[in-house]
Short mmCIF file of C-alpha atoms in Angstrom, two decimals:
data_model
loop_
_atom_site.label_atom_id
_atom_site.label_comp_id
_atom_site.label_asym_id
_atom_site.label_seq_id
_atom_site.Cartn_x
_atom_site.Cartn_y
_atom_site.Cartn_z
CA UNK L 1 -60.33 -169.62 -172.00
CA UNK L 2 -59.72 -169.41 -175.91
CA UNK L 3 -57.71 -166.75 -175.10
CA UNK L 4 -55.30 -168.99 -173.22
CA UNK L 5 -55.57 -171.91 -174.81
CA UNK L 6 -54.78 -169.59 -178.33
CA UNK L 7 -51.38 -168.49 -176.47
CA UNK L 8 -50.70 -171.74 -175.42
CA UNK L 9 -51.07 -172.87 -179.15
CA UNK L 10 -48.53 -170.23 -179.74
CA UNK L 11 -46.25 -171.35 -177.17
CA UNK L 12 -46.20 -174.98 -178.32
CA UNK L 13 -45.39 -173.90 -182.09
CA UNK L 14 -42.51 -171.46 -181.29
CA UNK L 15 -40.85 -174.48 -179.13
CA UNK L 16 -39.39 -175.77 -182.36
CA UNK L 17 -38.12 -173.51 -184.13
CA UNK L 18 -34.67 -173.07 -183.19
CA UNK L 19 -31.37 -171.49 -184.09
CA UNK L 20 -28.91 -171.32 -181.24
CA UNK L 21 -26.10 -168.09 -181.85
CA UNK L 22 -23.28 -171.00 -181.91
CA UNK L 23 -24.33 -171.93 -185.29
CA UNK L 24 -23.54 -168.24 -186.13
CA UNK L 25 -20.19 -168.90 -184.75
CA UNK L 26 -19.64 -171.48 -187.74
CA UNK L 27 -21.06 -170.16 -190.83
CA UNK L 28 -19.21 -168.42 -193.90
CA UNK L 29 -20.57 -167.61 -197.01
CA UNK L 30 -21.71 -170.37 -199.19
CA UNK L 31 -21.02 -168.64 -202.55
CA UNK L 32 -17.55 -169.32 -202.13
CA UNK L 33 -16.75 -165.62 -201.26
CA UNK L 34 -12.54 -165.07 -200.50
CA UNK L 35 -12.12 -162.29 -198.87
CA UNK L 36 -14.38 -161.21 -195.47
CA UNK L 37 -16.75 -163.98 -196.11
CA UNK L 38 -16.72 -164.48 -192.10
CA UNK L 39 -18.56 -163.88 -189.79
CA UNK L 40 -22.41 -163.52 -191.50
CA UNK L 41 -23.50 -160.77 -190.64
CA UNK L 42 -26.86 -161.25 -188.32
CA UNK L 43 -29.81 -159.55 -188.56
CA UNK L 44 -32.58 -160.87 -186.28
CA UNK L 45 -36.04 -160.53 -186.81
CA UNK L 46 -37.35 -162.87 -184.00
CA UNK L 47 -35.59 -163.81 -181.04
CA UNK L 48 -36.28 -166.13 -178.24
CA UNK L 49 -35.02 -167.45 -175.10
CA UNK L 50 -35.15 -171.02 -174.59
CA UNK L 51 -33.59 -173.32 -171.52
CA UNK L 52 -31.34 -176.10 -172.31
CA UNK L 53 -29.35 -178.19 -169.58
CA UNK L 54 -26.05 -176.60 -168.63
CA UNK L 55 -23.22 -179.59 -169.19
CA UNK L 56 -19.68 -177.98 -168.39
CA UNK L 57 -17.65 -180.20 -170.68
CA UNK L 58 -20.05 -179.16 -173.77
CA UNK L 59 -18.75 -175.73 -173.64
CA UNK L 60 -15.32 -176.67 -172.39
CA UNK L 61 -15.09 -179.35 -175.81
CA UNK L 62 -16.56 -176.09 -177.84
CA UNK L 63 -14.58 -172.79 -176.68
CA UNK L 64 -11.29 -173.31 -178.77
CA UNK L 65 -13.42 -173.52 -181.10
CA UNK L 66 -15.27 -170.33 -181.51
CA UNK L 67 -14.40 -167.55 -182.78
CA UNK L 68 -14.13 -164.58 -180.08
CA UNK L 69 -15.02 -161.75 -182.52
CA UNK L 70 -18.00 -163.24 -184.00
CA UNK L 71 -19.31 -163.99 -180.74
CA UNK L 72 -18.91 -160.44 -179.57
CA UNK L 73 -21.01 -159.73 -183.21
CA UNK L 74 -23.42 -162.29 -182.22
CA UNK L 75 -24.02 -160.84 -178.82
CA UNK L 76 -24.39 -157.42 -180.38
CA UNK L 77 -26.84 -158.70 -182.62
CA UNK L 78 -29.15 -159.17 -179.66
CA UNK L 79 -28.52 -156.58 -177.61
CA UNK L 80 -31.97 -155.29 -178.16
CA UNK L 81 -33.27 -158.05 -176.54
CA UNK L 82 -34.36 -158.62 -173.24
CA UNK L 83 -33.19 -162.00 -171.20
CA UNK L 84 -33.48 -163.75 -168.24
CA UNK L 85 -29.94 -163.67 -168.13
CA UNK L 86 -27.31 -160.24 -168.81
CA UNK L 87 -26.10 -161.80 -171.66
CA UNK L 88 -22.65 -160.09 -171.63
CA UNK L 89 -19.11 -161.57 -172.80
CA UNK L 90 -15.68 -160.20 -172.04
CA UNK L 91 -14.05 -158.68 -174.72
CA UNK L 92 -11.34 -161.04 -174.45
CA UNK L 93 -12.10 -164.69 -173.25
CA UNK L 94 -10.40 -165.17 -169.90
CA UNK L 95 -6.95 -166.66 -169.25
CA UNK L 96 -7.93 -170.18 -168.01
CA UNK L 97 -11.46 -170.38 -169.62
CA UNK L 98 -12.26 -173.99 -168.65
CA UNK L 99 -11.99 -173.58 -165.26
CA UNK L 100 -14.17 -170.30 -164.76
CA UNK L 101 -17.77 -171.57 -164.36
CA UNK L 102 -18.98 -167.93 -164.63
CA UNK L 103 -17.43 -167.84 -167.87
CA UNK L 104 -18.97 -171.31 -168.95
CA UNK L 105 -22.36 -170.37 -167.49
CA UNK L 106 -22.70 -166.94 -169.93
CA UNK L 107 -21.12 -169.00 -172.95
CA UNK L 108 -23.43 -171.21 -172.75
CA UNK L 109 -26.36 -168.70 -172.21
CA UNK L 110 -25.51 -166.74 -175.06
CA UNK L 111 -24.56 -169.65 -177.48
CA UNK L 112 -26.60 -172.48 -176.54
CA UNK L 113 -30.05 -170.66 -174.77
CA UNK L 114 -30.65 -167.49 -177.73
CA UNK L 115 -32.47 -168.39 -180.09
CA UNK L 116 -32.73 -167.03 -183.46
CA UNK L 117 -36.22 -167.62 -185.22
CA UNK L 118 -36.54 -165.25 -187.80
CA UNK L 119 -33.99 -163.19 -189.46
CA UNK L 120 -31.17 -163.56 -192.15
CA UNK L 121 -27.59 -163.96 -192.16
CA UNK L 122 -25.84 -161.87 -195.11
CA UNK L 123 -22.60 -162.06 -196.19
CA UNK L 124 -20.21 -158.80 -195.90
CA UNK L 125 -18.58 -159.46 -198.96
CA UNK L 126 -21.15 -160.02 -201.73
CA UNK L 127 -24.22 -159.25 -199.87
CA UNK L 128 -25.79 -162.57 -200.41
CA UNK L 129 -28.59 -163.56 -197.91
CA UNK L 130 -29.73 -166.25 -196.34
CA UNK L 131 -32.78 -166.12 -194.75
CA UNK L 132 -33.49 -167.65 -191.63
CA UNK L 133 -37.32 -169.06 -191.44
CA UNK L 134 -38.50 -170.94 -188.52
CA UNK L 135 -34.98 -171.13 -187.05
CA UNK L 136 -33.46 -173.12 -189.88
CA UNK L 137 -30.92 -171.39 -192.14
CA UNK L 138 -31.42 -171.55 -196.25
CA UNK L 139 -28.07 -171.97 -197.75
CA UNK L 140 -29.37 -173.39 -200.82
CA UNK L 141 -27.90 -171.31 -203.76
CA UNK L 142 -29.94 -170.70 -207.33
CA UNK L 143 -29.34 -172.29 -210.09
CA UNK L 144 -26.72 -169.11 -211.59
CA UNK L 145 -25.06 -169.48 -208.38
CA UNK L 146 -24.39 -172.96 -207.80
CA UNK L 147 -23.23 -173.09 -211.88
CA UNK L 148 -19.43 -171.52 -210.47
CA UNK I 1 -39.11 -201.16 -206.55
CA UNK I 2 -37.08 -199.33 -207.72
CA UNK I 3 -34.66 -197.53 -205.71
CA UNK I 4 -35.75 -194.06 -204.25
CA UNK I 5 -32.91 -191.44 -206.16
CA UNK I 6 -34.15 -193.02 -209.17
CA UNK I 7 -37.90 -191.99 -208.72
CA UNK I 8 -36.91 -188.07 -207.51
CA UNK I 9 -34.78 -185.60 -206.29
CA UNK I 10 -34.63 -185.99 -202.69
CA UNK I 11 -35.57 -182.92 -201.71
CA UNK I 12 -39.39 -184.37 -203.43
CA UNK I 13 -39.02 -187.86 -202.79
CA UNK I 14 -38.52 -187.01 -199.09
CA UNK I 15 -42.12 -184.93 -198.48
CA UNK I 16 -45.02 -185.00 -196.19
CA UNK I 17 -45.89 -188.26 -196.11
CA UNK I 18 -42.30 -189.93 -196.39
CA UNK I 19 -41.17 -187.74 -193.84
CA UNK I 20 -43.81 -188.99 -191.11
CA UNK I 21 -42.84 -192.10 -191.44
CA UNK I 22 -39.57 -191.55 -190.00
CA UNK I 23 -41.55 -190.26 -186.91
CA UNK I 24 -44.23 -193.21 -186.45
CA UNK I 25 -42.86 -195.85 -187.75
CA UNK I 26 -41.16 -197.57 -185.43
CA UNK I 27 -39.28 -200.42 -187.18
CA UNK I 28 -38.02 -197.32 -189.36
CA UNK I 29 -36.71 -195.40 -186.23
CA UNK I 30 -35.04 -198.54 -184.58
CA UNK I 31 -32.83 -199.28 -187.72
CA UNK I 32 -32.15 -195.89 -188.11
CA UNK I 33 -31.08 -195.77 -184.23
CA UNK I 34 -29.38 -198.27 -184.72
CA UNK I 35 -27.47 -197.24 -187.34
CA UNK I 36 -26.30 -194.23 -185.78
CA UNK I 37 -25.27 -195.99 -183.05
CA UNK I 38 -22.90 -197.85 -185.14
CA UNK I 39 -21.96 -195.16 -186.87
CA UNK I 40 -20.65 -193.13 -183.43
CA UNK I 41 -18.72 -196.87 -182.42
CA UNK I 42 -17.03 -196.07 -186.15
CA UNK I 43 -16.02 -192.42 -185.52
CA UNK I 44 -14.24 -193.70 -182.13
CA UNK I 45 -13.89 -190.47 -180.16
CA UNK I 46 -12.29 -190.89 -177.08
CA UNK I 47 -13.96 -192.14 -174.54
CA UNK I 48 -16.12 -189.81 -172.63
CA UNK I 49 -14.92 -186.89 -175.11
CA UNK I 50 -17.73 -184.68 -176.27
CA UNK I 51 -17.80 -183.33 -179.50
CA UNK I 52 -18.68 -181.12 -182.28
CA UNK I 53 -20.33 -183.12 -185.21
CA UNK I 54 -21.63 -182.85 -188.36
CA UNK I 55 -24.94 -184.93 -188.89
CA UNK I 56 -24.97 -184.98 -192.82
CA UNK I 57 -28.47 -185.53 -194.57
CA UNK I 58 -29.53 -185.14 -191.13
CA UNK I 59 -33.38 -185.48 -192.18
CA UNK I 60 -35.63 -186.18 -189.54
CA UNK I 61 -33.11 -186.06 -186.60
CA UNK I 62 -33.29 -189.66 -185.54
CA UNK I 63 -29.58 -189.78 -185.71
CA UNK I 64 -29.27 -186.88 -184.27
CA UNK I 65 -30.87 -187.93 -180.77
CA UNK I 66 -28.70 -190.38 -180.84
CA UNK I 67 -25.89 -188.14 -181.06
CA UNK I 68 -27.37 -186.14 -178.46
CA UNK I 69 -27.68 -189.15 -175.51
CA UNK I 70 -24.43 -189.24 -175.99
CA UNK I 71 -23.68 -185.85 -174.92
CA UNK I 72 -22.23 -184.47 -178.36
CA UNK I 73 -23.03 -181.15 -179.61
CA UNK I 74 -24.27 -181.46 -183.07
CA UNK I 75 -25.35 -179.56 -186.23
CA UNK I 76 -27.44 -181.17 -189.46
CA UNK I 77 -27.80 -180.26 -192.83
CA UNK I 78 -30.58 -181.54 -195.29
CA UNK I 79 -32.34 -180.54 -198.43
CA UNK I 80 -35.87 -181.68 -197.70
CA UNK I 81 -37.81 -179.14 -195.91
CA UNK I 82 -40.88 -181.65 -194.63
CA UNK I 83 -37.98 -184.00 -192.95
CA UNK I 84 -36.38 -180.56 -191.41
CA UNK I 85 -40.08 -179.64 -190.12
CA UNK I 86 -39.76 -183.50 -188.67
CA UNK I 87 -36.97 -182.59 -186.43
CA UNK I 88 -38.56 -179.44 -185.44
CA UNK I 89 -41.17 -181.23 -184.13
CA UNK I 90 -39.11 -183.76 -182.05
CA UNK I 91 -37.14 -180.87 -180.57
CA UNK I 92 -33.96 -181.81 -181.09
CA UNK I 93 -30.93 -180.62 -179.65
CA UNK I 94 -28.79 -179.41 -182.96
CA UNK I 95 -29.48 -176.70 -184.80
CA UNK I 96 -30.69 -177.23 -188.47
CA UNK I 97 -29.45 -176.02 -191.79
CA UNK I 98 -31.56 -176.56 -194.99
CA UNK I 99 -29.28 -176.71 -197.41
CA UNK I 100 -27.55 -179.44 -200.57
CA UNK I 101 -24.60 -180.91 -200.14
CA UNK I 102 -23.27 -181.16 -203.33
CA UNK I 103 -23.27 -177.12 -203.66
CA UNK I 104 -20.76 -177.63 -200.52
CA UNK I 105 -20.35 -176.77 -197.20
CA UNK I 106 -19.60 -172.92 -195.69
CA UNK I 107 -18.38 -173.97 -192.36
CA UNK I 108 -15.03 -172.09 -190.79
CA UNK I 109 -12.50 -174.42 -191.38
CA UNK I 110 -11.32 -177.50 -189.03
CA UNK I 111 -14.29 -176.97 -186.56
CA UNK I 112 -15.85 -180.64 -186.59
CA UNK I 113 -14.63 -183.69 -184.13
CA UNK I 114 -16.58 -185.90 -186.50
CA UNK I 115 -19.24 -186.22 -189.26
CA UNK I 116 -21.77 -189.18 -189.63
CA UNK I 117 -24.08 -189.46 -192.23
CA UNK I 118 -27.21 -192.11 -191.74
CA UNK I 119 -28.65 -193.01 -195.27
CA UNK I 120 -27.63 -190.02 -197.23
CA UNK I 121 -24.60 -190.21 -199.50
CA UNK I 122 -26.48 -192.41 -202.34
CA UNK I 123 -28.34 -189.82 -203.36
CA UNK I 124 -25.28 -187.35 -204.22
CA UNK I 125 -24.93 -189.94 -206.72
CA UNK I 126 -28.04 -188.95 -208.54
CA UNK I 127 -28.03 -186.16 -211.05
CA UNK I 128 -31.51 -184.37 -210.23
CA UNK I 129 -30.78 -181.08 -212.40
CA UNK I 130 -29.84 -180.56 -215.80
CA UNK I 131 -26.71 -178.87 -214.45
CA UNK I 132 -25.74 -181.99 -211.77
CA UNK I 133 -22.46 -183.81 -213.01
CA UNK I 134 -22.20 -186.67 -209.90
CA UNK I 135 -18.82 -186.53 -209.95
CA UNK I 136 -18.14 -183.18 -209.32
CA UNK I 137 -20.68 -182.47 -206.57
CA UNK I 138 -19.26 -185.31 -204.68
CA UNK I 139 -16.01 -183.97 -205.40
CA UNK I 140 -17.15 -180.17 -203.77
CA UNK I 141 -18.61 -181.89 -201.31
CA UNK I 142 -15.61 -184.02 -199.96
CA UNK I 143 -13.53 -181.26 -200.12
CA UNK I 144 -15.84 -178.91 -198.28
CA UNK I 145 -15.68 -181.73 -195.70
CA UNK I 146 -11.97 -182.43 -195.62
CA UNK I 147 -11.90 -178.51 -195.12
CA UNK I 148 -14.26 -178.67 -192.17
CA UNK I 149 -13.20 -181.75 -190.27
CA UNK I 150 -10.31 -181.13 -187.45
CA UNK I 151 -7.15 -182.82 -188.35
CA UNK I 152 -7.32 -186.64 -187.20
CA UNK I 153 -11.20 -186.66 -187.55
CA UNK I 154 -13.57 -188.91 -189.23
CA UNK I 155 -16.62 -189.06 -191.51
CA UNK I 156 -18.94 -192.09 -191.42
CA UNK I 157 -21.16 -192.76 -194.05
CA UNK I 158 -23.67 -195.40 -194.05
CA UNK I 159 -24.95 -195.46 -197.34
CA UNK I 160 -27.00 -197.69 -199.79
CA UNK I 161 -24.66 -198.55 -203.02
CA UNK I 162 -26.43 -198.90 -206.00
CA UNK I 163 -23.67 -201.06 -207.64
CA UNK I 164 -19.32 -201.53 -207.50
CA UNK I 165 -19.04 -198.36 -209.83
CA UNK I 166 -20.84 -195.83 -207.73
CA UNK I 167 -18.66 -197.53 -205.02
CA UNK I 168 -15.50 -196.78 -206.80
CA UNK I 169 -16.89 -193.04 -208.06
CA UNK I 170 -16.95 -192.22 -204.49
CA UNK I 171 -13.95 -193.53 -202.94
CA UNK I 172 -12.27 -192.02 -205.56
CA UNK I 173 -13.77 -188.66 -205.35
CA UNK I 174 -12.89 -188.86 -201.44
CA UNK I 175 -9.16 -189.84 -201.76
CA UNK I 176 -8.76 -187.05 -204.33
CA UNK I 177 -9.65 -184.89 -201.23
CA UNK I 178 -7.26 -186.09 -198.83
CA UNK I 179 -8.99 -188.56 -197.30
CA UNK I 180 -7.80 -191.91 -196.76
CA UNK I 181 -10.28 -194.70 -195.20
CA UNK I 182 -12.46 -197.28 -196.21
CA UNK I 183 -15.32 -199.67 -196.59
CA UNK I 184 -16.73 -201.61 -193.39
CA UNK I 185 -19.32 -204.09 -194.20
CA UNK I 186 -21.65 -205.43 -191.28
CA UNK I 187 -23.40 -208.82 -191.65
CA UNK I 188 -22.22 -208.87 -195.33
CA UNK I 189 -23.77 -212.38 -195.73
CA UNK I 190 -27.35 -211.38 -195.03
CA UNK I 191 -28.91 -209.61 -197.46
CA UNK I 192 -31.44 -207.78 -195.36
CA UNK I 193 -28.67 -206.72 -192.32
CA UNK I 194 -25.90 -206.35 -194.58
CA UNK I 195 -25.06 -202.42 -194.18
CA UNK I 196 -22.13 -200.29 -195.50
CA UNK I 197 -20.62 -197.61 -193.64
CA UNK I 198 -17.76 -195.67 -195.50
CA UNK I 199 -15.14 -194.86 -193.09
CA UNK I 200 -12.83 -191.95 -194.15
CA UNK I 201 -10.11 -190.43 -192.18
CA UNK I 202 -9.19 -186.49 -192.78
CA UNK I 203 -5.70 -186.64 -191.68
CA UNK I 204 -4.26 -189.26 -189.38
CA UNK I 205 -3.75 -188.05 -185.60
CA UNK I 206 -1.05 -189.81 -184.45
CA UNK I 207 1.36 -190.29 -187.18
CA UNK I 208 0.84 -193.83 -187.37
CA UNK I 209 -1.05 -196.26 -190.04
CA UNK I 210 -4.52 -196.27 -189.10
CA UNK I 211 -6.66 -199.48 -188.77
CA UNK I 212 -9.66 -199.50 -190.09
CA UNK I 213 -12.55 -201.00 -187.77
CA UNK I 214 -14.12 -204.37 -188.98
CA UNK I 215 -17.59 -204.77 -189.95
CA UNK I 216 -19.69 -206.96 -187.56
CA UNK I 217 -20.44 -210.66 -188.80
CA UNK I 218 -23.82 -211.83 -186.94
CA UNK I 219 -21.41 -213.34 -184.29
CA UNK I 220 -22.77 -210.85 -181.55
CA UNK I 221 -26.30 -212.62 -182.05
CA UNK I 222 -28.28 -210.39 -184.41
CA UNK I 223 -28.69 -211.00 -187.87
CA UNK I 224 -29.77 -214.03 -189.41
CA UNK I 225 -27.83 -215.92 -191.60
CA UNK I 226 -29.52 -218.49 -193.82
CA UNK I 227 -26.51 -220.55 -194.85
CA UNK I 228 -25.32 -220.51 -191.36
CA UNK I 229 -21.93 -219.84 -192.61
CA UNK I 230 -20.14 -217.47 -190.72
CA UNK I 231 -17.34 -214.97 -192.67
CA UNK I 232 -15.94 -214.38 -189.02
CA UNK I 233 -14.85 -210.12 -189.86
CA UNK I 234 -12.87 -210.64 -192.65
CA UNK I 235 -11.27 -207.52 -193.33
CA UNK I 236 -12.64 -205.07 -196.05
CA UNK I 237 -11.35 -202.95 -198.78
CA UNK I 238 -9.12 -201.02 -197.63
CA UNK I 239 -8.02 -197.75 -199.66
CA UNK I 240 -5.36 -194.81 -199.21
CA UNK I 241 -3.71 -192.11 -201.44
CA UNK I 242 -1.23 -193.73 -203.67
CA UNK I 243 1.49 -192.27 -201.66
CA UNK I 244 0.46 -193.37 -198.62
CA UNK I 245 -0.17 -196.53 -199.91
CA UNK I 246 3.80 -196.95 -201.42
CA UNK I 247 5.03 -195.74 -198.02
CA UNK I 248 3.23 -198.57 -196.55
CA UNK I 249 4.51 -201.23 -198.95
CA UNK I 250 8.09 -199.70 -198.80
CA UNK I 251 7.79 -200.49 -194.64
CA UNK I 252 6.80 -203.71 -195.49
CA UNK I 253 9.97 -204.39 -197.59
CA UNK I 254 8.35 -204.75 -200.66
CA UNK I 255 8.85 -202.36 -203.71
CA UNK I 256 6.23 -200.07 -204.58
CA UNK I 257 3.57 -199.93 -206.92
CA UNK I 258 4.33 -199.43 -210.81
CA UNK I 259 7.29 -196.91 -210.13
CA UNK I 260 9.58 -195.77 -212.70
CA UNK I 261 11.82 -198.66 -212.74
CA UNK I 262 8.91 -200.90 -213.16
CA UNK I 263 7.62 -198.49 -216.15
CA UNK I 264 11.18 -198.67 -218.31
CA UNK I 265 11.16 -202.15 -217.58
CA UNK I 266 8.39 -202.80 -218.96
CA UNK I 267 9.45 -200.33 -221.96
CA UNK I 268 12.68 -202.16 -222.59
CA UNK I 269 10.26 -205.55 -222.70
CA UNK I 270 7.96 -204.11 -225.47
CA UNK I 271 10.94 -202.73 -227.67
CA UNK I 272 12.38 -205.97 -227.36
CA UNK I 273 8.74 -207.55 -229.04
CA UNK I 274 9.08 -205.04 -231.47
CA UNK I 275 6.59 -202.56 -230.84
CA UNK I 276 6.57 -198.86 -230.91
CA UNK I 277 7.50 -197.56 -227.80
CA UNK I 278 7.75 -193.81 -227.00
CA UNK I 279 11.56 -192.67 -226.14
CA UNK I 280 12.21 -192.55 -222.40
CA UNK I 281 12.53 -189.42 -220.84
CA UNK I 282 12.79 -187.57 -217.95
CA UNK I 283 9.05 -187.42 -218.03
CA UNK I 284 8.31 -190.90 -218.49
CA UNK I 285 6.08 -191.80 -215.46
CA UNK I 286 5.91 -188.81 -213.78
CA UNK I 287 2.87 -188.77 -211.44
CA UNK I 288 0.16 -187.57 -212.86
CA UNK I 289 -3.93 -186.03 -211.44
CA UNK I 290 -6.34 -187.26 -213.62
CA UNK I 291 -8.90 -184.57 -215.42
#
């Protein structure tokens, strides 16, 4: 019984961490890097599936907004991983995206359901990391780097 | 009291025990609901759109479930990790970033239908390092923002001003970004309803001069007003680029503000008193961007 209840424990505290591979979609550099300072490279440490209510017009609002190749990097990023779901995108989007409810459905698997808990995101430019801890990115900079 | 940048950095002042009471204290999580609320009737999305926002100073993610009933996707950024852990705990639907806002903002550019910001902004006001300069940080900031924001979209800020200057440091610091906008005042004769949001506009969608919302005046029924004297909505301050702000007047039929003409006139009147006046040129008032 302390067995269970210890995994249950476990199961209540991974719950909130969170950091869904849209956010990956968004984030540069913070350093104020030119050149290649998109997308963050990701390297995952600890990922996790997690359900979330599928509303069509969330991803319809949000797929002229992402950027294809980084979600093809994000994707690859996990491949590792086992899901529920064959988390697979197109190489291309499709030609009418908000109609095709396949479409939608992975989308929103891939951004909205994969979680990222512990990892780091580094910039391809200058190398910089940020670390990833308990799901929420650090993009604070230190005190040389927020002097520029 | 005094007021809470003044006693530490937010990321400090904002700890353990602060931070819980943004989760059981319930008077705390109505206004800030409520807030939020207003804030989203500010940013005036289309009806029934959903979109991508930017919860700035996101903290505990109270405002963030509110963006989240209705429908919107949302990400938040904060500096205080114990008000981060808070919105862990409540599950919410954004994702989190721990990270300051006057060091900027690292988002691809254009991506956000909206930004509100519940509670935050006073505190970019504050220089907590040795290294902070107020002015510049809110001057990154904005910019980061302008950058991030979709053409047409806004940024609401309901903030605490600490007095008329710190009012004026920040609008300026905004318009110098591109953003045009202003102040709505709710219940501006109460002093414990009265709240400020800062409207600002990054770009305006339609080509046309934008009107800026007014600020609710205890009409509706909430918000007690001891004199009983009602200020019926007048409208607030009201401020654009100084472009913008001649185009308007020029519409209007009326000349704009201290141009050239006005300038040598005012030349030819001094020489005429007598004193020293510099010799016109082609350079005399040219525009010009301060520091």
């Amino acid at each position: 019984i302390l067995f269970r209840k210890q995994q249950q424990l476990q199961f209540v505290q991974s719950q909130k961490e969170k950091m869904r591979l849209l956010t990956h979609n968004m984030l540069m550099c913070n350093k104020g890097c030119m050149d290649n300072n998109f997308p963050l490279q990701l390297v995952v440490d600890k990922v996790e599936e997690r359900e979330s209510e599928f509303i069509p017009d969330q991803i319809r609002a949000l797929v002229p907004k992402l950027d294809w190749g980084a979600a093809k990097e994000a994707e690859k990023a996990v491949e590792k991983q086992e899901f529920s779901m064959v988390a697979e995108l197109p190489e291309m989007p499709p030609a009418k995206p908000l109609d095709d409810e396949e479409f939608l459905k992975k989308l929103h698997f891939l951004l909205f359901n994969v979680h990222v808990l512990e990892g780091k995101l580094v910039c391809k430019n200058c190398g910089r990391e940020f670390p990833i801890k308990n799901g929420i990115p650090n993009m604070l900079l230190n005190e040389q780097e927020s002097q520029n | 009291m005094s007021r809470p940048e003044h006693q530490a950095p937010p990321e400090i002042f904002y700890n353990d025990i602060e931070a819980k009471k943004y989760s059981s204290n319930s008077r705390m999580i109505e206004i800030q609901a409520r807030m939020t609320e207003r804030a989203l009737e500010l940013l005036a999305l289309p009806p029934g759109k959903i979109g991508y926002l930017l919860d700035i100073g996101c903290g505990s993610g109270l405002s963030g479930q509110v963006l989240s009933e209705q429908s919107h996707v949302w990400l938040g950024l904060d500096i205080s990790p114990a008000m981060l852990d808070v919105a862990l705990e409540k599950e919410v639907d954004g994702d989190l970033l721990l990270s300051d806002m006057g060091e900027g903002l690292y988002f691809r550019p254009g991506i956000f239908d909206g930004a509100v910001s519940i509670s935050a902004l006073q505190w970019l006001c504050n220089a907590d390092k040795k290294n902070h300069v107020p002015a510049q940080r809110l001057k990154v900031f904005f910019q980061a923002l302008y950058n991030s924001l979709a053409r047409g979209a806004r940024a609401i800020f309901q903030f605490y001003p600490e007095n008329p200057d710190q009012m004026e440091l920040i609008t300026t610091m905004a318009m110098k970004c591109g953003f045009s906008g202003g102040l709505v005042i709710d219940y501006p004769n109460s002093a414990k309803a009265k709240k400020y949001f800062l409207c600002l506009f990054a770009g305006v969608p339609h080509g046309d001069e934008f009107q800026l919302p007014r600020g609710l005046s205890g009409e509706e029924g909430l918000g007690s007003d001891e004199e009983g004297e009602d200020n019926g909505g007048e409208k607030e301050a009201k401020f654009l680029t100084k472009s913008r702000k001649d185009r308007e007047r020029r519409k209007e039929g009326r000349r704009a503000i201290k141009n050239r003409d006005w300038v040598l006139a005012k030349k030819d009147r001094q020489r005429k008193q007598g004193k020293d006046v510099r010799p016109d040129s082609q350079y005399s008032a040219r525009s010009r961007r301060r520091f």
